Amino acid sequence: MVEVPTRLSIGQVAERTGLSVHALRFYEQEGLFVNAVRRGSGGRRVYDQDDVDWLTVCIILRASGMPLNVLRRYTDLVRDGAGNAEERLALMREHQDRVTAQISRLTESLDLIRFKVGVYEDLVDQGDAAVEQCHGPA
């Protein structure tokens, strides 16, 4: 039996992805869909599950800090099909390096925050007088 692709409205895709209707239109304008967004008989946008799946990838990459121009390039490579795996790999390795560096910076920040929480927990446990005596960039 042949599976008929589900036709989804822009509102349904917004609901499934968590993106706003405005963001979906923006993604389309920016060329961030692998497949051209189709239009129904009334001119309304029509999507399918492949579009939702692709948007999920885009959402994760954007959440990881991938710049729009890099995401656009990646989309172009995917759209072009086979034969550009080396460029896709290079693009993903560069982004992986950026994310790894970001995680390192966040880990350093979290270490400082944990230290500060410990300092203030100790001060609070000692009472208001100790908090008032805490000077400087504590």
PDB file of C-alpha atoms in Angstrom, residues 65 94 100 102 107:
ATOM      1  CA  GLY A  65      24.150  28.680  17.690  1.00  0.00           C
ATOM      2  CA  GLU A  94      33.451  23.697  12.168  1.00  0.00           C
ATOM      3  CA  THR A 100      32.461  22.591  21.951  1.00  0.00           C
ATOM      4  CA  GLN A 102      30.800  27.379  23.782  1.00  0.00           C
ATOM      5  CA  THR A 107      31.228  25.175  31.984  1.00  0.00           C
TER       6      THR A 107
END
